[in-house]
Short mmCIF file of C-alpha atoms in Angstrom, two decimals:
data_model
loop_
_atom_site.label_atom_id
_atom_site.label_comp_id
_atom_site.label_asym_id
_atom_site.label_seq_id
_atom_site.Cartn_x
_atom_site.Cartn_y
_atom_site.Cartn_z
CA MET A 1498 -44.58 -41.03 27.73
CA ALA A 1499 -46.28 -39.71 30.85
CA GLU A 1500 -46.03 -41.92 33.94
CA THR A 1501 -49.83 -42.15 34.04
CA VAL A 1502 -50.05 -43.98 30.71
CA PRO A 1503 -50.58 -47.75 31.06
CA SER A 1504 -48.67 -50.23 28.94
CA PRO A 1505 -49.97 -50.92 25.42
CA ALA A 1506 -51.28 -54.32 26.52
CA GLU A 1507 -53.22 -52.74 29.39
CA LEU A 1508 -54.55 -49.90 27.24
CA ALA A 1509 -55.64 -52.29 24.49
CA ALA A 1510 -57.69 -54.39 26.91
CA VAL A 1511 -60.96 -52.64 26.09
CA ASP A 1512 -64.15 -54.36 27.25
CA TYR A 1513 -67.03 -53.31 25.03
CA GLU A 1514 -69.51 -55.67 26.70
CA LYS A 1515 -69.16 -54.32 30.22
CA THR A 1516 -72.40 -52.58 31.22
CA PRO A 1517 -72.12 -49.47 33.43
CA PRO A 1518 -73.59 -50.14 36.88
CA LYS A 1519 -75.83 -47.06 36.76
CA ASN A 1520 -77.83 -45.02 34.28
CA TRP A 1521 -75.65 -42.58 32.38
CA MET A 1522 -77.31 -39.63 34.14
CA ASP A 1523 -76.24 -41.08 37.50
CA THR A 1524 -72.62 -41.76 36.55
CA PRO A 1525 -70.38 -38.87 37.64
CA VAL A 1526 -67.23 -37.85 35.79
CA GLU A 1527 -63.92 -39.16 37.11
CA PHE A 1528 -61.06 -36.80 36.26
CA ARG A 1529 -58.31 -39.38 36.04
CA PRO A 1530 -54.78 -38.17 35.23
CA GLY A 1531 -54.02 -38.50 31.54
CA THR A 1532 -57.62 -38.04 30.38
CA TRP A 1533 -58.20 -34.28 30.56
CA CYS A 1534 -56.58 -31.04 29.40
CA TYR A 1535 -55.20 -28.23 31.52
CA ALA A 1536 -57.13 -24.97 31.90
CA ALA A 1537 -56.22 -21.93 29.80
CA PRO A 1538 -53.71 -19.48 31.33
CA VAL A 1539 -55.47 -16.33 32.50
CA LYS A 1540 -53.16 -13.97 30.57
CA HIS A 1541 -54.06 -15.54 27.23
CA ALA A 1542 -57.78 -15.59 27.99
CA GLU A 1543 -57.58 -11.92 29.02
CA PHE A 1544 -55.70 -10.97 25.85
CA LEU A 1545 -58.44 -12.54 23.74
CA GLY A 1546 -61.13 -10.80 25.76
CA LEU A 1547 -62.78 -14.13 26.58
CA PRO A 1548 -65.58 -14.10 29.15
CA HIS A 1549 -64.69 -14.60 32.83
CA PRO A 1550 -60.96 -15.32 32.62
CA HIS A 1551 -59.89 -16.92 35.90
CA LYS A 1552 -57.57 -19.48 37.40
CA TRP A 1553 -59.10 -22.93 37.78
CA SER A 1554 -58.27 -26.60 37.34
CA PRO A 1555 -60.47 -29.46 36.13
CA ASN A 1556 -59.38 -31.75 38.97
CA GLU A 1557 -60.40 -29.29 41.68
CA GLU A 1558 -63.85 -29.22 43.24
CA ASP A 1559 -64.44 -25.49 42.80
CA TRP A 1560 -64.08 -24.27 39.22
CA GLY A 1561 -64.56 -20.61 40.14
CA LEU A 1562 -67.65 -20.18 37.99
CA PRO A 1563 -69.45 -16.82 37.97
CA GLU A 1564 -72.44 -16.65 40.31
CA ASN A 1565 -74.92 -16.54 37.44
CA TRP A 1566 -73.15 -19.18 35.36
CA ARG A 1567 -76.34 -21.18 34.74
CA GLU A 1568 -78.18 -18.15 33.34
CA ILE A 1569 -75.20 -17.28 31.15
CA ILE A 1570 -75.12 -20.74 29.57
CA LEU A 1571 -78.86 -21.01 29.08
CA GLU A 1572 -78.95 -17.58 27.49
CA GLY A 1573 -76.06 -18.64 25.25
CA MET A 1574 -77.92 -21.78 24.29
CA LYS A 1575 -81.06 -19.79 23.53
CA GLU A 1576 -79.11 -17.40 21.33
CA ARG A 1577 -77.55 -20.25 19.36
CA LEU A 1578 -80.83 -22.10 18.97
CA GLU A 1579 -82.27 -18.96 17.40
CA LYS A 1580 -79.23 -18.24 15.25
CA TYR A 1581 -78.37 -21.73 13.99
CA ARG A 1582 -81.29 -23.72 12.67
CA SER A 1583 -79.01 -26.75 12.41
CA PHE A 1584 -78.39 -26.72 16.17
CA ARG A 1585 -82.08 -26.98 17.01
CA LEU A 1586 -82.50 -29.62 14.30
CA PHE A 1587 -79.65 -31.72 15.72
CA MET A 1588 -81.21 -31.47 19.18
CA GLU A 1589 -84.58 -32.69 17.90
CA ILE A 1590 -84.14 -35.36 15.24
CA CYS A 1591 -81.83 -37.98 16.80
CA VAL A 1592 -83.69 -41.31 17.19
CA ARG A 1593 -80.87 -43.03 19.15
CA CYS A 1594 -80.44 -45.66 16.46
CA GLY A 1595 -76.80 -46.10 17.46
CA ALA A 1596 -75.41 -46.07 13.93
CA CYS A 1597 -72.71 -43.68 15.14
CA ALA A 1598 -71.91 -45.52 18.37
CA ASP A 1599 -68.98 -47.62 17.21
CA LYS A 1600 -67.70 -45.09 14.68
CA CYS A 1601 -65.98 -42.79 17.20
CA HIS A 1602 -62.31 -43.55 17.78
CA PHE A 1603 -62.58 -42.41 21.40
CA PHE A 1604 -65.35 -44.92 22.10
CA LEU A 1605 -63.44 -47.66 20.30
CA GLY A 1606 -60.36 -46.88 22.38
CA SER A 1607 -62.11 -46.50 25.74
CA ALA A 1608 -65.49 -48.34 25.65
CA ASP A 1609 -66.84 -45.39 27.64
CA PRO A 1610 -70.54 -45.12 26.62
CA LYS A 1611 -70.43 -41.33 26.94
CA ASN A 1612 -67.90 -41.29 24.12
CA MET A 1613 -70.52 -42.71 21.78
CA PRO A 1614 -71.44 -39.71 19.63
CA VAL A 1615 -75.14 -40.35 20.27
CA LEU A 1616 -74.63 -40.15 24.04
CA ARG A 1617 -72.07 -37.36 23.93
CA ALA A 1618 -74.64 -35.23 22.13
CA GLU A 1619 -77.24 -36.35 24.68
CA LEU A 1620 -75.18 -34.65 27.40
CA LEU A 1621 -76.18 -31.37 25.77
CA ARG A 1622 -79.54 -32.50 24.41
CA SER A 1623 -80.81 -33.42 27.90
CA VAL A 1624 -80.29 -29.84 29.06
CA TYR A 1625 -81.89 -28.51 25.88
CA LYS A 1626 -84.95 -30.65 26.59
CA ARG A 1627 -85.21 -29.50 30.20
CA TYR A 1628 -85.21 -25.78 29.43
CA PHE A 1629 -86.39 -25.46 25.83
CA THR A 1630 -89.08 -28.11 25.30
CA LYS A 1631 -92.51 -28.44 26.86
CA ALA A 1632 -92.14 -32.20 27.38
CA GLY A 1633 -88.86 -31.73 29.20
CA ARG A 1634 -90.22 -29.00 31.47
CA MET A 1635 -93.26 -31.10 32.36
CA LEU A 1636 -91.88 -34.64 32.48
CA GLY A 1637 -88.25 -34.05 33.32
CA ARG A 1638 -86.21 -37.21 33.34
CA LEU A 1639 -89.03 -39.26 31.80
CA ALA A 1640 -88.54 -37.14 28.66
CA GLY A 1641 -84.75 -37.45 28.81
CA ALA A 1642 -84.35 -34.03 30.41
CA ARG A 1643 -82.16 -33.01 33.34
CA ASP A 1644 -81.23 -29.88 35.23
CA LEU A 1645 -78.07 -27.95 34.38
CA THR A 1646 -75.83 -28.50 37.40
CA VAL A 1647 -72.13 -28.08 38.11
CA GLU A 1648 -71.70 -31.84 37.65
CA VAL A 1649 -73.34 -31.63 34.23
CA LEU A 1650 -71.04 -28.76 33.30
CA LYS A 1651 -68.01 -30.82 34.32
CA GLU A 1652 -69.32 -33.71 32.26
CA TRP A 1653 -69.57 -31.39 29.25
CA PHE A 1654 -65.97 -30.30 29.66
CA TYR A 1655 -64.64 -33.84 30.07
CA TYR A 1656 -66.39 -35.38 27.07
CA PHE A 1657 -66.58 -32.49 24.62
CA TYR A 1658 -62.81 -32.25 25.05
CA GLN A 1659 -62.60 -35.93 24.16
CA CYS A 1660 -64.04 -35.18 20.74
CA THR A 1661 -61.74 -34.14 17.91
CA GLU A 1662 -64.59 -32.82 15.75
CA CYS A 1663 -63.44 -35.27 13.08
CA ARG A 1664 -67.01 -35.87 11.80
CA ARG A 1665 -66.56 -39.60 11.21
CA CYS A 1666 -69.75 -40.27 13.16
CA SER A 1667 -71.67 -37.85 10.94
CA LEU A 1668 -70.77 -39.91 7.90
CA PHE A 1669 -72.83 -42.81 9.25
CA CYS A 1670 -75.78 -40.87 10.71
CA PRO A 1671 -78.93 -41.63 8.68
CA TYR A 1672 -80.29 -38.18 9.59
CA GLY A 1673 -77.11 -36.27 8.81
CA ILE A 1674 -76.55 -35.03 12.35
CA ASP A 1675 -73.14 -33.36 12.53
CA THR A 1676 -71.94 -34.15 16.03
CA ALA A 1677 -68.84 -32.02 15.46
CA GLU A 1678 -71.12 -28.99 15.26
CA VAL A 1679 -72.70 -30.08 18.57
CA THR A 1680 -69.22 -30.23 20.12
CA MET A 1681 -68.42 -26.77 18.76
CA ILE A 1682 -71.58 -25.34 20.34
CA ALA A 1683 -70.84 -27.06 23.67
CA ARG A 1684 -67.32 -25.61 23.73
CA GLU A 1685 -68.67 -22.15 22.95
CA LEU A 1686 -71.09 -22.45 25.88
CA LEU A 1687 -68.28 -23.53 28.20
CA CYS A 1688 -66.21 -20.59 27.00
CA LEU A 1689 -68.99 -18.20 28.09
CA VAL A 1690 -68.24 -19.05 31.74
CA GLY A 1691 -64.45 -19.14 31.37
CA ILE A 1692 -64.02 -22.89 30.90
CA THR A 1693 -61.41 -23.26 28.16
CA THR A 1694 -58.17 -25.19 27.68
CA GLY A 1695 -54.60 -24.01 27.37
CA TRP A 1696 -53.80 -26.01 24.25
CA VAL A 1697 -56.56 -24.13 22.41
CA VAL A 1698 -56.48 -20.65 23.93
CA GLU A 1699 -52.72 -20.15 23.97
CA PRO A 1700 -52.19 -20.90 20.25
CA VAL A 1701 -55.14 -18.62 19.41
CA SER A 1702 -53.68 -15.84 21.55
CA ASN A 1703 -50.24 -16.25 19.98
CA CYS A 1704 -51.75 -16.27 16.51
CA LEU A 1705 -53.63 -13.01 17.02
CA ARG A 1706 -50.59 -11.33 18.62
CA MET A 1707 -47.76 -12.67 16.48
CA GLY A 1708 -49.40 -14.30 13.46
CA ASN A 1709 -48.76 -17.95 14.38
CA HIS A 1710 -49.49 -20.52 17.08
CA LEU A 1711 -45.97 -20.57 18.45
CA GLY A 1712 -45.60 -16.82 18.96
CA VAL A 1713 -42.68 -16.69 16.50
CA ARG A 1714 -41.75 -13.09 15.68
CA PRO A 1715 -41.26 -11.97 12.07
CA ASN A 1716 -37.48 -11.75 12.43
CA THR A 1717 -37.34 -15.29 13.85
CA PHE A 1718 -39.59 -16.49 11.05
CA LYS A 1719 -37.16 -15.01 8.53
CA ASP A 1720 -34.22 -16.66 10.28
CA ASN A 1721 -35.92 -20.05 10.16
CA ILE A 1722 -36.74 -19.73 6.45
CA ASP A 1723 -33.12 -18.68 5.82
CA PHE A 1724 -31.93 -21.78 7.69
CA ALA A 1725 -34.18 -23.91 5.46
CA VAL A 1726 -32.70 -22.29 2.35
CA GLU A 1727 -29.20 -23.09 3.60
CA ASP A 1728 -30.09 -26.69 4.45
CA LEU A 1729 -31.62 -27.22 1.02
CA GLU A 1730 -28.53 -25.76 -0.64
CA GLU A 1731 -26.30 -28.11 1.31
CA ILE A 1732 -28.34 -31.11 0.13
CA THR A 1733 -28.96 -30.08 -3.51
CA GLY A 1734 -26.23 -27.58 -4.31
CA ILE A 1735 -28.88 -25.06 -5.35
CA ARG A 1736 -29.63 -21.89 -3.44
CA VAL A 1737 -33.33 -21.19 -3.81
CA GLU A 1738 -35.06 -17.91 -3.18
CA ALA A 1739 -37.72 -17.85 -0.47
CA PRO A 1740 -39.12 -14.30 -0.63
CA ILE A 1741 -40.76 -12.77 2.45
CA ASP A 1742 -42.97 -9.67 2.24
CA LYS A 1743 -42.54 -9.38 -1.52
CA ARG A 1744 -45.24 -7.05 -2.79
CA GLY A 1745 -46.81 -7.79 -6.13
CA ALA A 1746 -45.87 -11.47 -6.18
CA GLU A 1747 -48.38 -13.68 -7.96
CA VAL A 1748 -48.85 -16.17 -5.11
CA LEU A 1749 -48.97 -15.96 -1.31
CA LEU A 1750 -47.72 -19.20 0.28
CA VAL A 1751 -49.26 -19.89 3.70
CA VAL A 1752 -47.82 -22.73 5.80
CA PRO A 1753 -48.51 -24.04 9.31
CA SER A 1754 -45.98 -22.75 11.82
CA ALA A 1755 -44.78 -26.27 12.61
CA ASP A 1756 -43.32 -26.43 9.08
CA TYR A 1757 -40.57 -24.01 10.06
CA PHE A 1758 -40.20 -25.03 13.70
CA ALA A 1759 -40.66 -28.78 14.18
CA ASN A 1760 -39.85 -32.22 12.84
CA PRO A 1761 -40.94 -33.99 10.70
CA HIS A 1762 -42.80 -30.94 9.35
CA TYR A 1763 -39.56 -29.14 8.46
CA PHE A 1764 -38.65 -31.65 5.76
CA THR A 1765 -42.01 -30.93 4.11
CA LEU A 1766 -41.08 -27.24 4.03
CA LEU A 1767 -37.84 -28.11 2.24
CA GLY A 1768 -39.94 -29.94 -0.31
CA TYR A 1769 -42.12 -26.87 -0.94
CA LEU A 1770 -39.05 -24.67 -1.42
CA ALA A 1771 -37.48 -27.07 -3.90
CA LEU A 1772 -40.71 -27.49 -5.89
CA LEU A 1773 -41.58 -23.79 -6.11
CA HIS A 1774 -38.01 -22.93 -7.15
CA GLU A 1775 -37.91 -25.62 -9.81
CA MET A 1776 -41.25 -24.42 -11.26
CA ASP A 1777 -40.07 -20.78 -11.08
CA ILE A 1778 -43.19 -19.69 -9.16
CA ASP A 1779 -43.41 -16.00 -8.32
CA TYR A 1780 -44.44 -16.32 -4.68
CA THR A 1781 -43.95 -14.78 -1.27
CA PHE A 1782 -44.34 -15.60 2.38
CA SER A 1783 -46.11 -13.13 4.63
CA PRO A 1784 -44.17 -12.02 7.74
CA TYR A 1785 -47.45 -11.60 9.62
CA ALA A 1786 -49.76 -14.34 8.36
CA THR A 1787 -47.22 -16.99 9.29
CA GLU A 1788 -49.83 -19.59 10.24
CA GLY A 1789 -52.33 -21.50 8.17
CA GLY A 1790 -53.85 -23.36 11.11
CA ASN A 1791 -56.94 -22.02 12.84
CA PHE A 1792 -57.43 -23.11 16.46
CA GLY A 1793 -60.34 -20.69 16.67
CA LEU A 1794 -62.39 -23.49 15.12
CA PHE A 1795 -62.06 -25.33 18.44
CA LEU A 1796 -63.02 -22.37 20.61
CA ASP A 1797 -65.46 -19.92 19.05
CA LYS A 1798 -66.65 -19.13 15.52
CA TYR A 1799 -65.90 -15.43 15.93
CA VAL A 1800 -62.29 -16.19 16.84
CA ALA A 1801 -62.02 -18.54 13.86
CA LYS A 1802 -63.25 -15.71 11.66
CA LYS A 1803 -60.61 -13.30 13.01
CA LEU A 1804 -57.79 -15.78 12.50
CA ASN A 1805 -58.86 -16.56 8.94
CA ALA A 1806 -59.14 -12.84 8.17
CA LYS A 1807 -55.45 -12.19 8.88
CA ILE A 1808 -54.44 -14.30 5.88
CA TYR A 1809 -56.68 -12.34 3.54
CA GLU A 1810 -55.74 -8.97 4.99
CA ASP A 1811 -52.09 -9.61 4.26
CA ALA A 1812 -52.89 -11.02 0.83
CA LYS A 1813 -54.56 -7.67 0.14
CA ARG A 1814 -51.60 -5.72 1.52
CA LEU A 1815 -49.09 -7.69 -0.53
CA LYS A 1816 -51.25 -7.37 -3.67
CA VAL A 1817 -50.92 -11.02 -4.64
CA LYS A 1818 -53.29 -12.70 -7.10
CA TRP A 1819 -54.14 -15.86 -5.18
CA ILE A 1820 -53.16 -18.01 -2.21
CA LEU A 1821 -51.41 -21.38 -2.09
CA GLY A 1822 -52.07 -23.28 1.13
CA ALA A 1823 -49.66 -25.86 2.48
CA GLU A 1824 -50.07 -29.20 4.26
CA CYS A 1825 -52.31 -28.16 7.14
CA GLY A 1826 -55.50 -29.63 8.56
CA HIS A 1827 -58.03 -27.25 10.07
CA MET A 1828 -56.84 -24.44 7.80
CA TRP A 1829 -58.69 -26.32 5.08
CA ARG A 1830 -61.81 -27.03 7.13
CA VAL A 1831 -62.21 -23.30 7.76
CA LEU A 1832 -61.43 -22.32 4.18
CA HIS A 1833 -63.58 -24.95 2.51
CA GLN A 1834 -66.62 -24.88 4.81
CA TYR A 1835 -66.68 -21.46 6.47
CA MET A 1836 -64.54 -18.93 4.59
CA ASP A 1837 -67.13 -17.58 2.17
CA THR A 1838 -69.65 -17.10 4.97
CA MET A 1839 -67.19 -15.72 7.52
CA ASN A 1840 -64.86 -13.52 5.48
CA GLY A 1841 -65.58 -13.85 1.79
CA PRO A 1842 -65.85 -13.99 -1.01
CA ALA A 1843 -62.33 -12.61 -1.51
CA ASP A 1844 -63.21 -10.48 -4.52
CA PHE A 1845 -59.95 -8.52 -4.39
CA LEU A 1846 -58.08 -11.69 -5.44
CA GLU A 1847 -58.25 -13.70 -8.67
CA THR A 1848 -59.42 -17.26 -9.21
CA PRO A 1849 -56.22 -19.35 -8.98
CA VAL A 1850 -54.59 -20.25 -12.28
CA SER A 1851 -51.41 -22.33 -12.37
CA PRO A 1852 -48.68 -20.23 -14.01
CA VAL A 1853 -47.05 -23.48 -15.16
CA THR A 1854 -49.91 -25.47 -16.68
CA GLY A 1855 -52.58 -22.82 -17.17
CA THR A 1856 -55.11 -24.87 -15.19
CA ARG A 1857 -57.86 -22.69 -13.73
CA PHE A 1858 -59.12 -23.90 -10.34
CA ASP A 1859 -62.68 -22.69 -10.65
CA TYR A 1860 -63.91 -24.43 -7.50
CA ALA A 1861 -61.74 -21.94 -5.56
CA LYS A 1862 -63.34 -18.82 -7.03
CA GLY A 1863 -64.74 -17.91 -3.58
CA THR A 1864 -61.73 -18.57 -1.36
CA LYS A 1865 -59.08 -17.88 -4.05
CA THR A 1866 -56.98 -20.54 -2.33
CA ILE A 1867 -55.86 -23.98 -3.51
CA HIS A 1868 -54.12 -26.81 -1.68
CA ILE A 1869 -50.51 -27.54 -2.56
CA CYS A 1870 -51.42 -31.19 -3.22
CA GLU A 1871 -53.84 -30.02 -5.91
CA PHE A 1872 -51.17 -27.76 -7.35
CA THR A 1873 -48.55 -30.53 -7.41
CA ALA A 1874 -50.98 -33.14 -8.76
CA ASP A 1875 -51.78 -30.77 -11.63
CA LEU A 1876 -48.07 -30.36 -12.38
CA LEU A 1877 -47.68 -34.13 -12.49
CA ARG A 1878 -50.74 -34.59 -14.69
CA HIS A 1879 -49.15 -32.24 -17.22
CA GLY A 1880 -45.73 -33.93 -16.98
CA LYS A 1881 -43.93 -30.88 -15.61
CA LEU A 1882 -41.76 -32.58 -12.98
CA ASN A 1883 -38.56 -34.55 -13.58
CA LEU A 1884 -38.51 -37.25 -10.90
CA ASP A 1885 -36.36 -40.10 -9.65
CA LYS A 1886 -38.68 -42.30 -7.58
CA SER A 1887 -35.81 -44.58 -6.55
CA ARG A 1888 -34.57 -41.89 -4.19
CA ASN A 1889 -37.49 -42.83 -1.94
CA ASP A 1890 -36.92 -46.58 -2.14
CA ASP A 1891 -36.01 -46.83 1.54
CA TYR A 1892 -39.61 -45.93 2.32
CA VAL A 1893 -42.62 -48.23 2.25
CA VAL A 1894 -45.41 -45.70 2.68
CA THR A 1895 -49.08 -45.69 3.55
CA PHE A 1896 -51.30 -42.62 3.60
CA HIS A 1897 -53.40 -41.28 6.46
CA ASP A 1898 -56.34 -39.18 5.26
CA SER A 1899 -56.27 -36.23 7.66
CA CYS A 1900 -59.85 -35.58 8.80
CA ASN A 1901 -60.18 -31.92 7.84
CA PRO A 1902 -58.71 -32.04 4.31
CA ALA A 1903 -60.43 -35.40 3.72
CA ARG A 1904 -63.94 -35.38 5.21
CA GLY A 1905 -63.93 -31.58 5.52
CA MET A 1906 -62.64 -30.80 2.03
CA GLY A 1907 -62.94 -33.95 -0.06
CA LEU A 1908 -59.21 -34.11 -0.81
CA PHE A 1909 -58.86 -37.86 -1.36
CA GLU A 1910 -57.25 -38.58 -4.71
CA GLU A 1911 -54.74 -35.78 -5.22
CA PRO A 1912 -52.45 -36.80 -2.33
CA ARG A 1913 -52.46 -40.41 -3.55
CA TYR A 1914 -51.81 -39.28 -7.12
CA VAL A 1915 -48.72 -37.40 -5.92
CA LEU A 1916 -47.47 -40.26 -3.75
CA ARG A 1917 -47.78 -42.81 -6.54
CA HIS A 1918 -45.68 -40.57 -8.78
CA VAL A 1919 -42.84 -40.12 -6.29
CA LEU A 1920 -42.78 -43.55 -4.61
CA ASN A 1921 -42.17 -47.10 -5.78
CA HIS A 1922 -43.61 -48.57 -2.60
CA PHE A 1923 -47.06 -47.29 -1.67
CA VAL A 1924 -49.64 -49.35 0.27
CA GLU A 1925 -53.20 -48.51 1.26
CA MET A 1926 -54.60 -49.27 4.70
CA PRO A 1927 -57.88 -51.24 4.96
CA GLU A 1928 -60.76 -49.70 3.01
CA ASN A 1929 -62.94 -48.90 6.02
CA THR A 1930 -60.16 -46.83 7.63
CA ILE A 1931 -59.33 -44.43 4.78
CA ARG A 1932 -60.86 -41.72 2.59
CA GLU A 1933 -64.31 -40.72 3.92
CA GLN A 1934 -64.08 -43.34 6.67
CA THR A 1935 -60.62 -42.33 7.84
CA PHE A 1936 -59.85 -42.60 11.54
CA CYS A 1937 -58.60 -39.54 13.41
CA CYS A 1938 -55.13 -39.19 14.91
CA GLY A 1939 -56.77 -38.81 18.34
CA GLY A 1940 -55.17 -35.43 19.05
CA GLY A 1941 -56.94 -32.94 16.80
CA ALA A 1942 -59.30 -30.11 17.81
CA GLY A 1943 -56.86 -28.89 20.47
CA LEU A 1944 -56.34 -32.25 22.17
CA GLY A 1945 -52.69 -32.61 21.18
CA SER A 1946 -51.27 -31.78 24.60
CA ASP A 1947 -49.31 -34.18 26.79
CA GLU A 1948 -51.35 -34.03 29.98
CA ASN A 1949 -54.17 -36.00 28.31
CA MET A 1950 -51.83 -38.60 26.80
CA GLU A 1951 -53.90 -41.62 27.82
CA ALA A 1952 -56.98 -40.17 26.10
CA ARG A 1953 -54.90 -39.41 23.00
CA LEU A 1954 -53.49 -42.91 22.85
CA ARG A 1955 -56.93 -44.44 23.29
CA GLY A 1956 -58.41 -42.15 20.65
CA GLY A 1957 -55.59 -42.98 18.24
CA LEU A 1958 -55.84 -46.75 18.74
CA PRO A 1959 -58.11 -47.41 15.70
CA ARG A 1960 -55.74 -45.50 13.41
CA ALA A 1961 -52.74 -47.26 14.93
CA ASN A 1962 -54.38 -50.66 14.41
CA ALA A 1963 -54.76 -49.98 10.68
CA VAL A 1964 -51.12 -48.87 10.48
CA LYS A 1965 -50.05 -51.96 12.41
CA TYR A 1966 -51.88 -54.16 9.90
CA VAL A 1967 -49.97 -52.81 6.87
CA HIS A 1968 -46.75 -52.61 8.86
CA GLU A 1969 -46.88 -56.32 9.67
CA LYS A 1970 -48.29 -57.49 6.31
CA TYR A 1971 -46.44 -55.25 3.84
CA GLY A 1972 -43.49 -53.86 5.77
CA VAL A 1973 -44.80 -50.29 5.85
CA ASN A 1974 -42.28 -48.11 7.68
CA THR A 1975 -43.69 -44.63 7.07
CA LEU A 1976 -47.09 -43.02 7.51
CA SER A 1977 -47.59 -39.98 5.28
CA CYS A 1978 -50.16 -37.25 5.93
CA ILE A 1979 -50.98 -33.64 5.05
CA CYS A 1980 -51.83 -32.12 8.45
CA ALA A 1981 -49.49 -30.35 10.86
CA ILE A 1982 -51.34 -31.67 13.90
CA ASP A 1983 -51.12 -35.21 12.54
CA LYS A 1984 -47.38 -34.83 12.05
CA ALA A 1985 -47.08 -33.76 15.69
CA VAL A 1986 -49.52 -36.26 17.23
CA LEU A 1987 -48.86 -39.40 15.19
CA PRO A 1988 -45.15 -39.95 16.05
CA PRO A 1989 -45.74 -40.61 19.79
CA LEU A 1990 -48.89 -42.55 18.93
CA LEU A 1991 -46.99 -44.87 16.56
CA GLU A 1992 -44.01 -45.10 18.90
CA TYR A 1993 -46.43 -46.44 21.51
CA TRP A 1994 -48.61 -48.73 19.36
CA VAL A 1995 -46.50 -49.48 16.24
CA PRO A 1996 -42.77 -48.97 16.90
CA GLY A 1997 -40.74 -48.74 13.72
CA VAL A 1998 -43.14 -46.59 11.71
CA ALA A 1999 -42.15 -42.96 11.08
CA VAL A 2000 -44.29 -39.99 9.95
CA ALA A 2001 -43.71 -37.73 6.94
CA GLY A 2002 -45.42 -35.13 4.80
CA ILE A 2003 -46.11 -35.72 1.11
CA HIS A 2004 -43.88 -32.94 -0.16
CA GLU A 2005 -40.90 -34.36 1.66
CA PHE A 2006 -41.11 -37.27 -0.80
CA VAL A 2007 -41.65 -34.83 -3.68
CA GLY A 2008 -38.50 -32.96 -2.68
CA ASN A 2009 -36.51 -36.18 -2.46
CA ALA A 2010 -37.59 -37.39 -5.90
CA LEU A 2011 -37.40 -34.03 -7.67
CA ILE A 2012 -34.45 -33.72 -10.07
CA MET A 2013 -33.65 -30.02 -10.01
CA LYS A 2014 -31.91 -28.31 -12.91
CA GLY A 2015 -28.28 -27.70 -11.99
CA GLU A 2016 -28.33 -29.79 -8.82
CA LYS A 2017 -25.17 -31.51 -7.61
CA GLU A 2018 -25.07 -35.28 -7.35
CA ARG A 2019 -27.58 -36.03 -4.62
CA THR A 2020 -26.33 -38.35 -1.89
CA ARG A 2021 -28.78 -37.44 0.89
CA ASN A 2022 -32.51 -37.03 1.22
CA LEU A 2023 -34.15 -34.01 2.82
CA ARG A 2024 -33.61 -35.52 6.26
CA GLY A 2025 -29.87 -35.61 5.63
CA GLU A 2026 -29.93 -39.39 5.46
CA PRO A 2027 -28.11 -41.32 2.71
CA LEU A 2028 -30.13 -42.02 -0.41
CA PRO A 2029 -30.54 -45.68 -1.42
CA GLY A 2030 -27.23 -46.90 -2.85
CA LYS A 2031 -25.38 -43.81 -1.60
CA GLU A 2032 -24.65 -45.03 1.91
CA ASP A 2033 -20.88 -44.86 1.40
CA ALA A 2034 -20.85 -41.75 -0.77
CA GLY A 2035 -19.56 -38.43 0.52
CA ASP A 2036 -21.00 -35.07 -0.48
CA VAL A 2037 -20.07 -34.10 -4.03
#
C-alpha cells in the first residue's frame, strides 16, 4: 500500500454528521496525496489526437490551460446540450431531494458532501445555470449559479474522477437522473482543454495502436495463449486447441487483456479454454481485437465508438457468425447500451445460436454478442456439462455483481446459476448490496491506479463491509466476479479491509469442476493448488 494511506481504523472513522464550515461553493478543493489521479502522458494524448495535449499535474497551481479555455468548455457544453436532450433534462429536473446522497460508495467512504451524487452534479449544473439559463444570468448565486473559474475546473476534475460511473445513485433517483451520464459529459468537457488522466488515456492509446490496453503485440498474445494451453495440459493431461486468426470459425472469442496477462484473471482464461474444448466449439481469437474492455467510455463517446468498432471489424475480416464475450465489465456496458447506436446493428453477423443446445439468443440480434455466463448457464440448463463440485470444496464463495454487467446489462441470475452448479458452498451478501443495488469496487471508470489509493479504498469500503459480514458469519474466503477491473481492484481492497478473502472469476470454478473426456486424474485446481483430498497426491 502507498505510504499516504491511513490505517484501516483511521480510514473507517468517517463522520457523517460533521457539517462543512462553509457553503459548498466557498470550499476549495484540497489535492491531498492518495485522492487524485496523475495526468495523461503527452505522447498518448497526442497519438489519440486529443485537444491541447500538454504536460501538467493536478497538484500544481498552473495547469497550462489554453488561453481561451473558458470559451472552449462553454462551447462544448452548448454543443452537448443541443445534441443530448437527456443532458439538458438532467440539468433541469433535479429537486435536491437527496435520495441519492447516501447511495454513492465514495460519499459513504469519505463523508465528503461533494461526493453526494446530487452535489457532484451540482458542480456542473451551477455553471449550466450561470451561462444557459435566464435566472442564472440575472440572479447568479441566488439561483444556484456561479462563474466558470479555474477553481471550478479543478473541482470538476477532482470529483468527477471520484465517480466510477457505476449508476447506483440513478437506481434511487425518483426522476431517473443518470448521474453517470453527467460524469461522462463533465469528463468530455475537461478533455476539450487537455485535462485527462493517464490511467484512462494510456489504455485507450494502447488499445487503438495494439488492440489491447496493455500494448501487447500479436506475437506476444500468441505466446501467452500458448503458455495457457501448456499450463492447462499440465493440470488436466489434455492439450486443447486455442485457435488464433482462424478464418471461417463459427465464434469469435473476445477477452479482456488481463485474462492473458494477470492474476487472478489468468485462471479464468484457463476455464474458458477447458470449457470451449470440452464442448467442441469452433471458435477463434483475433490477433488484433485482443481486448474486450473499452476505456473510451471514461473519456469520450467517439473514442468508445472507435474501440468498439475494432471488434466488429475483425469479426467481419475473420468471417465468423457471432461473438462470445468473456468476463469483462465495461465491454458489456458499451455493447448493451451503446453498440447499436454507435456501430450497429451488426447485420453482417448472425443472431447467436448455441451450437451445443440450439438455443437462439434473440435479445442479441443487434449486437450479435452474448456473454459467456449466458452461454455456460444455457449449457448447464440443458445438462451438457459433467461436473464434480467437490473439486471446489476448499472455497466458500460469495458473488460481487460487477456494476456494468449488472446494472448496465441486467446480468443477475446467470452468474449465480453457474456458481450454484459448480460450488457446494455459495453464500449471498446482504440483499441491499447485490444485484441492482450492488456496490462498486471503488476503482472502475479509470480510477484503478495506485496514486489515488486512499480514494479507492474509501470508495470500496461499502463493498468490503458486505464481504466482511459474510466472511465473519459464514466463513467466506473467496469473492467471485465477472469484471477484469474488479479482479484487479478488489484484491488490494480486500487485503486492506478483509484479509483472508481472495478474488476469482466464475469460469475458474467451472474449469475446476469440469470433468473433461480423457483427462488424467486431477490432483490440482487451475491455480496449481492441491484439490480437496489430494494434498498428498503427486501428478498422475
